[in-house]
Amino acid sequence: MAERRSVVVRAPAKINAVLRVIGRRDDGYHDLESLVLPVSLSDTVTIREDDHVSVAMFHVDGRPMLLPDPASNLAYIATRSWLGARANEGRAASVVVEKDIPMAAGLGGGSADAAAVLIGLNRLWSGGLSKAKLASVAEGIGSDVPAMLGGGAVVMRGRGETVEPVEAATTWWVLVSHPFPVRTVDAYGWWDDEGATANVALDDALDAVRRGDPHELSKWLWNDLQGPVARRHAQIQVVVERLLDAGALGAVMSGSGPTVAGLAADEQEAERIAGRIPGAIAVSAPPPPDEPPAVTPRPG
Ligand code: C5P
C-alpha cells in the first residue's frame, strides 16, 4: 500500500495588542475591534490521510493529553468542517497536535490548531477549498479562527469574521500565563455586567506596529475585557505590575485572558524580563518566517 501522505503545520499563538469590545449583538456575540499579532510560541499540527477522522494531542514532552470532550476540540471540528465541505470525496484524516500553547489562556491556541488543520488539509489535497470558502469554514469554527488563517498580523472586526492584514515589524514580548483558565463566554458575560468601551483609536497602535516602535506601541496597549476579568482574578493586576517593575514598557491581558503580555524594548530586554518572572517566556511578534508546509512523501 502506498505510504500515507502527511503535512506538518506550525500553529502560532496570538496576542491582542489592542482589544475593544464595541457592544453586544442580538446573536449574543460581541462586536470587536482588535489588533491581533501572531507570536513565536506555537503548537505543531500533523495532518495525515487516514481511514477515519481522529485527533490526538500531546504535551511538548510527549505525554498524551486528556481530551475531556473530543467532539468540542477545535482541531477536530476543523477537520470535520473541511471534510464536510468536500463531502462527496470520501476522504478522512488523522490529526496530531503537539501542544505548547497554554489552553484557555487568551492566546488563541485552539483557534490556531483549527486554522492549521484547514491550511494543512488544503495542502494535503491540492485544489482544496477556495480562500473565500476556507474563510467561511473558519468563521463557523470559532470567532478567532479567521484571524489566524493568514499567519500575519491583522485587525479583526465584527465578531471576528472581518479580517484585514496589517504590516508589522518585529516587536518583543514577555508572556506570563496563569495556572487557571478563563472561559471566553465568562469574560464576555462579565463585560456585559460591568464593561465599557475604551475611547482609543487603533491608528496610533497600527502605526507603531508597522514601524516596530515598542515605546510608541506601549502607549496604546488596551483590552476592554481586562477590567472585568481582573476584578475576578486579582493575579492579573499583580502580574501586570510585576512586568512593569521588571522593565516592560507596557503590559496588557491578551484576549479573554488570563495571559498577560508585557512589551519589551528589544529581544535582550524580553529575555531579561522573562528571566525575572517565574514561568514567563520571551516571544517575538510576528514569529520568524517559516518554510511553507510540505507534503511528505511527495507525489511520485
Ligand atoms: O466563537 P467562539 O466559540 O470562540 O466564542 C466563544 C464564546 O465567546 C461565544 O459563545 C460568546 O459567548 C463569546 N464571544 C463573544 N463575542 C465574540 C467572540 C466570542 O461574545 N466576538
Short mmCIF file of C-alpha atoms and ligand atoms in Angstrom, two decimals:
data_model
loop_
_atom_site.label_atom_id
_atom_site.label_comp_id
_atom_site.label_asym_id
_atom_site.label_seq_id
_atom_site.Cartn_x
_atom_site.Cartn_y
_atom_site.Cartn_z
CA MET A 1 0.00 0.00 0.00
CA ALA A 2 1.23 3.49 -0.80
CA GLU A 3 2.62 5.37 2.17
CA ARG A 4 0.06 7.76 3.59
CA ARG A 5 0.79 11.39 2.92
CA SER A 6 1.07 13.90 5.72
CA VAL A 7 1.81 17.57 6.27
CA VAL A 8 3.17 19.39 9.32
CA VAL A 9 1.89 22.90 10.01
CA ARG A 10 3.10 25.32 12.64
CA ALA A 11 0.22 26.93 14.59
CA PRO A 12 1.37 30.18 16.24
CA ALA A 13 -0.40 31.64 19.26
CA LYS A 14 -1.67 35.22 19.09
CA ILE A 15 -1.83 38.17 21.40
CA ASN A 16 -4.27 41.05 21.22
CA ALA A 17 -2.23 44.24 21.50
CA VAL A 18 -5.48 46.19 21.43
CA LEU A 19 -8.94 44.77 22.02
CA ARG A 20 -12.01 46.98 22.11
CA VAL A 21 -15.42 45.49 22.75
CA ILE A 22 -17.82 47.67 20.80
CA GLY A 23 -21.04 46.11 22.08
CA ARG A 24 -23.21 43.05 22.48
CA ARG A 25 -25.07 41.91 19.40
CA ASP A 26 -28.52 40.36 19.05
CA ASP A 27 -26.93 36.93 18.45
CA GLY A 28 -25.16 37.07 21.85
CA TYR A 29 -21.70 37.65 20.35
CA HIS A 30 -19.87 40.95 20.70
CA ASP A 31 -18.60 43.26 18.02
CA LEU A 32 -14.89 43.84 18.45
CA GLU A 33 -12.04 45.83 17.12
CA SER A 34 -8.70 44.18 17.79
CA LEU A 35 -5.09 44.31 16.68
CA VAL A 36 -4.01 40.67 16.63
CA LEU A 37 -0.33 39.69 16.48
CA PRO A 38 0.90 36.11 15.94
CA VAL A 39 3.81 35.21 18.23
CA SER A 40 6.72 32.75 18.29
CA LEU A 41 5.00 30.30 20.62
CA SER A 42 3.31 27.59 18.61
CA ASP A 43 1.70 24.20 18.52
CA THR A 44 2.78 21.73 15.85
CA VAL A 45 -0.04 20.12 13.92
CA THR A 46 0.48 17.00 11.79
CA ILE A 47 -2.31 16.03 9.42
CA ARG A 48 -2.19 12.59 7.78
CA GLU A 49 -4.55 11.00 5.29
CA ASP A 50 -6.30 8.16 7.08
CA ASP A 51 -9.35 5.89 7.06
CA HIS A 52 -11.07 7.67 9.94
CA VAL A 53 -11.15 11.13 11.44
CA SER A 54 -9.29 11.37 14.74
CA VAL A 55 -7.47 13.96 16.83
CA ALA A 56 -4.79 13.23 19.43
CA MET A 57 -2.99 15.83 21.49
CA PHE A 58 0.35 15.63 23.27
CA HIS A 59 2.28 17.82 25.65
CA VAL A 60 5.62 19.03 24.24
CA ASP A 61 7.41 16.41 26.34
CA GLY A 62 5.44 13.70 24.52
CA ARG A 63 2.92 12.86 27.26
CA PRO A 64 -0.59 12.29 25.85
CA MET A 65 -3.19 14.88 26.86
CA LEU A 66 -6.63 14.04 28.10
CA LEU A 67 -9.33 15.38 25.77
CA PRO A 68 -12.40 15.51 28.02
CA ASP A 69 -14.74 16.18 25.11
CA PRO A 70 -13.06 15.37 21.78
CA ALA A 71 -16.12 16.47 19.78
CA SER A 72 -15.70 20.03 21.07
CA ASN A 73 -11.99 20.11 20.22
CA LEU A 74 -11.42 22.84 17.63
CA ALA A 75 -8.88 20.79 15.63
CA TYR A 76 -11.45 18.00 15.40
CA ILE A 77 -14.23 20.41 14.41
CA ALA A 78 -11.93 21.95 11.80
CA THR A 79 -11.15 18.52 10.32
CA ARG A 80 -14.84 17.62 10.17
CA SER A 81 -15.73 21.03 8.72
CA TRP A 82 -13.13 20.86 5.94
CA LEU A 83 -14.07 17.29 5.04
CA GLY A 84 -17.76 18.22 5.24
CA ALA A 85 -17.20 20.96 2.69
CA ARG A 86 -15.74 18.29 0.37
CA ALA A 87 -18.26 15.66 1.42
CA ASN A 88 -18.50 13.74 -1.83
CA GLU A 89 -14.84 12.75 -1.88
CA GLY A 90 -14.81 10.09 0.85
CA ARG A 91 -11.65 11.33 2.49
CA ALA A 92 -10.55 11.22 6.12
CA ALA A 93 -7.57 12.46 8.09
CA SER A 94 -5.98 11.97 11.48
CA VAL A 95 -4.59 14.99 13.30
CA VAL A 96 -1.86 15.05 15.94
CA VAL A 97 -1.33 18.27 17.90
CA GLU A 98 1.84 18.82 19.93
CA LYS A 99 0.63 21.42 22.36
CA ASP A 100 2.94 24.16 23.53
CA ILE A 101 0.33 26.94 23.77
CA PRO A 102 -1.42 27.01 27.17
CA MET A 103 -5.14 26.29 26.89
CA ALA A 104 -7.99 28.70 27.78
CA ALA A 105 -5.26 31.30 28.21
CA GLY A 106 -6.34 34.04 25.79
CA LEU A 107 -3.61 33.04 23.33
CA GLY A 108 -5.91 31.52 20.71
CA GLY A 109 -4.31 28.07 20.95
CA GLY A 110 -7.39 26.09 19.95
CA SER A 111 -8.13 28.52 17.11
CA ALA A 112 -4.51 28.29 15.93
CA ASP A 113 -4.79 24.50 15.77
CA ALA A 114 -8.05 24.78 13.84
CA ALA A 115 -6.54 27.23 11.35
CA ALA A 116 -3.50 24.94 10.94
CA VAL A 117 -5.79 21.99 10.19
CA LEU A 118 -7.60 23.97 7.49
CA ILE A 119 -4.31 25.10 5.95
CA GLY A 120 -2.86 21.59 6.18
CA LEU A 121 -5.85 19.87 4.60
CA ASN A 122 -5.77 22.39 1.78
CA ARG A 123 -2.09 21.49 1.22
CA LEU A 124 -2.64 17.76 1.52
CA TRP A 125 -5.35 17.66 -1.10
CA SER A 126 -4.42 20.31 -3.57
CA GLY A 127 -7.27 22.05 -5.28
CA GLY A 128 -8.75 22.25 -1.77
CA LEU A 129 -11.19 24.89 -0.60
CA SER A 130 -11.03 28.35 -2.14
CA LYS A 131 -9.78 31.20 0.02
CA ALA A 132 -13.33 32.53 0.45
CA LYS A 133 -14.70 29.09 1.36
CA LEU A 134 -11.84 28.49 3.79
CA ALA A 135 -12.62 31.82 5.49
CA SER A 136 -16.30 30.97 5.83
CA VAL A 137 -15.49 27.49 7.21
CA ALA A 138 -13.06 29.17 9.66
CA GLU A 139 -15.77 31.56 10.85
CA GLY A 140 -18.08 28.64 11.59
CA ILE A 141 -15.45 27.01 13.82
CA GLY A 142 -14.78 29.97 16.13
CA SER A 143 -14.53 33.74 16.25
CA ASP A 144 -10.69 33.80 16.35
CA VAL A 145 -10.07 31.29 13.56
CA PRO A 146 -10.41 33.66 10.54
CA ALA A 147 -7.77 35.96 12.08
CA MET A 148 -5.31 33.07 12.31
CA LEU A 149 -5.64 31.70 8.80
CA GLY A 150 -3.27 34.13 7.12
CA GLY A 151 -0.38 33.78 9.57
CA GLY A 152 0.29 37.52 9.85
CA ALA A 153 -0.80 40.50 11.92
CA VAL A 154 -4.40 41.56 11.36
CA VAL A 155 -7.08 43.91 12.51
CA MET A 156 -10.13 41.87 13.40
CA ARG A 157 -13.64 43.32 13.43
CA GLY A 158 -17.25 42.14 13.74
CA ARG A 159 -17.30 39.05 15.96
CA GLY A 160 -14.00 38.10 14.29
CA GLU A 161 -15.14 37.39 10.74
CA THR A 162 -13.79 40.61 9.23
CA VAL A 163 -10.04 40.39 8.96
CA GLU A 164 -7.70 42.96 7.47
CA PRO A 165 -3.98 42.09 7.18
CA VAL A 166 -1.65 44.79 8.52
CA GLU A 167 2.07 45.36 8.21
CA ALA A 168 4.03 44.55 11.39
CA ALA A 169 7.74 44.88 12.11
CA THR A 170 9.10 42.64 14.87
CA THR A 171 8.35 43.53 18.48
CA TRP A 172 9.37 41.52 21.56
CA TRP A 173 7.01 40.45 24.32
CA VAL A 174 7.04 38.54 27.61
CA LEU A 175 4.09 36.21 28.14
CA VAL A 176 3.00 35.26 31.64
CA SER A 177 0.29 32.63 31.82
CA HIS A 178 -1.63 31.59 34.91
CA PRO A 179 -2.48 28.20 36.36
CA PHE A 180 -6.24 28.88 35.99
CA PRO A 181 -8.30 29.09 32.79
CA VAL A 182 -10.77 31.84 31.88
CA ARG A 183 -13.67 30.76 29.69
CA THR A 184 -14.26 33.21 26.85
CA VAL A 185 -18.00 33.11 27.39
CA ASP A 186 -17.49 34.18 31.03
CA ALA A 187 -15.19 37.08 30.14
CA TYR A 188 -17.77 38.48 27.73
CA GLY A 189 -20.54 37.90 30.28
CA TRP A 190 -18.60 39.92 32.87
CA TRP A 191 -18.10 42.66 30.28
CA ASP A 192 -21.91 42.68 29.76
CA ASP A 193 -22.36 43.20 33.50
CA GLU A 194 -19.89 45.98 34.00
CA GLY A 195 -17.70 46.57 30.98
CA ALA A 196 -17.08 49.70 28.97
CA THR A 197 -15.68 50.53 25.55
CA ALA A 198 -12.42 52.43 25.62
CA ASN A 199 -12.20 55.55 23.57
CA VAL A 200 -8.94 54.58 21.87
CA ALA A 201 -8.29 54.67 18.14
CA LEU A 202 -6.37 51.83 16.55
CA ASP A 203 -4.46 54.10 14.19
CA ASP A 204 -1.68 55.02 16.61
CA ALA A 205 -1.12 51.39 17.60
CA LEU A 206 -1.13 50.31 13.94
CA ASP A 207 1.43 52.93 13.05
CA ALA A 208 3.68 51.87 15.94
CA VAL A 209 3.40 48.18 14.97
CA ARG A 210 4.18 48.96 11.33
CA ARG A 211 7.33 50.80 12.41
CA GLY A 212 8.21 48.26 15.11
CA ASP A 213 8.38 51.03 17.73
CA PRO A 214 7.75 49.42 21.14
CA HIS A 215 7.98 52.71 23.06
CA GLU A 216 5.17 54.21 20.99
CA LEU A 217 3.16 50.98 20.93
CA SER A 218 3.32 50.68 24.71
CA LYS A 219 1.12 53.81 24.98
CA TRP A 220 -1.73 52.18 23.10
CA LEU A 221 -1.95 48.67 24.61
CA TRP A 222 -5.52 48.15 25.76
CA ASN A 223 -8.10 45.41 26.41
CA ASP A 224 -11.71 46.17 27.35
CA LEU A 225 -12.07 42.66 28.82
CA GLN A 226 -9.17 43.15 31.23
CA GLY A 227 -11.04 45.14 33.90
CA PRO A 228 -13.97 42.70 34.20
CA VAL A 229 -11.62 39.65 34.23
CA ALA A 230 -9.06 41.22 36.60
CA ARG A 231 -11.80 42.05 39.11
CA ARG A 232 -12.43 38.29 39.41
CA HIS A 233 -8.79 37.27 39.20
CA ALA A 234 -6.56 39.56 41.26
CA GLN A 235 -3.45 37.79 39.91
CA ILE A 236 -3.80 39.61 36.62
CA GLN A 237 -3.10 43.06 38.03
CA VAL A 238 -0.26 41.64 40.15
CA VAL A 239 1.36 40.19 37.02
CA VAL A 240 0.89 43.47 35.10
CA GLU A 241 2.74 45.27 37.89
CA ARG A 242 5.47 42.62 38.05
CA LEU A 243 6.08 43.00 34.34
CA LEU A 244 6.25 46.79 34.60
CA ASP A 245 8.56 46.57 37.65
CA ALA A 246 10.81 44.19 35.74
CA GLY A 247 11.16 46.71 32.90
CA ALA A 248 8.30 46.07 30.47
CA LEU A 249 7.26 49.24 28.61
CA GLY A 250 3.60 48.26 28.94
CA ALA A 251 1.51 45.18 29.72
CA VAL A 252 -1.94 44.04 28.66
CA MET A 253 -4.11 40.97 29.12
CA SER A 254 -4.47 39.00 25.88
CA GLY A 255 -7.95 38.14 24.57
CA SER A 256 -10.27 36.90 27.28
CA GLY A 257 -7.25 36.19 29.49
CA PRO A 258 -5.72 35.31 31.74
CA THR A 259 -2.31 35.52 29.97
CA VAL A 260 -0.66 38.92 30.32
CA ALA A 261 1.69 40.16 27.58
CA GLY A 262 4.43 42.60 28.54
CA LEU A 263 6.01 44.64 25.76
CA ALA A 264 9.82 44.81 25.87
CA ALA A 265 12.19 47.32 24.28
CA ASP A 266 14.02 44.59 22.35
CA GLU A 267 14.93 40.90 22.36
CA GLN A 268 17.57 41.18 25.11
CA GLU A 269 15.16 43.08 27.32
CA ALA A 270 12.45 40.47 26.73
CA GLU A 271 14.84 37.67 27.75
CA ARG A 272 15.99 39.64 30.80
CA ILE A 273 12.43 40.40 31.96
CA ALA A 274 11.32 36.80 31.34
CA GLY A 275 14.25 35.61 33.46
CA ARG A 276 12.94 37.63 36.40
CA ILE A 277 9.38 36.25 36.39
CA PRO A 278 8.79 32.55 37.08
CA GLY A 279 7.10 30.80 34.18
CA ALA A 280 7.43 33.78 31.83
CA ILE A 281 8.60 33.34 28.24
CA ALA A 282 10.02 35.79 25.71
CA VAL A 283 8.45 35.75 22.24
CA SER A 284 8.63 37.79 19.07
CA ALA A 285 5.62 39.10 17.18
CA PRO A 286 5.34 38.06 14.44
CA PRO A 287 7.32 34.79 14.64
CA PRO A 288 10.32 34.40 12.32
CA PRO A 289 9.32 33.30 8.82
CA ASP A 290 8.58 29.61 8.39
CA GLU A 291 9.01 27.27 5.46
CA PRO A 292 5.66 26.63 3.80
CA PRO A 293 4.35 23.24 4.97
CA ALA A 294 5.48 20.43 2.64
CA VAL A 295 3.54 17.25 1.96
CA THR A 296 5.51 14.02 2.57
CA PRO A 297 6.05 11.74 0.83
CA ARG A 298 5.91 13.87 -2.27
CA PRO A 299 3.64 12.62 -5.03
CA GLY A 300 5.86 10.35 -7.20
O1 C5P B 1 -16.65 31.98 18.68
P1 C5P B 1 -16.20 31.26 19.91
O2 C5P B 1 -16.81 29.90 20.02
O3 C5P B 1 -14.72 31.25 20.07
O4 C5P B 1 -16.73 32.10 21.14
C1 C5P B 1 -16.87 31.57 22.43
C2 C5P B 1 -17.84 32.45 23.22
O5 C5P B 1 -17.24 33.72 23.44
C3 C5P B 1 -19.12 32.75 22.47
O6 C5P B 1 -20.10 31.77 22.75
C4 C5P B 1 -19.51 34.09 23.04
O7 C5P B 1 -20.14 33.94 24.29
C5 C5P B 1 -18.17 34.77 23.31
N1 C5P B 1 -17.76 35.67 22.22
C6 C5P B 1 -18.42 36.86 22.07
N2 C5P B 1 -18.05 37.72 21.07
C7 C5P B 1 -17.01 37.43 20.25
C8 C5P B 1 -16.32 36.22 20.41
C9 C5P B 1 -16.71 35.35 21.41
O8 C5P B 1 -19.36 37.16 22.80
N3 C5P B 1 -16.66 38.29 19.30
#
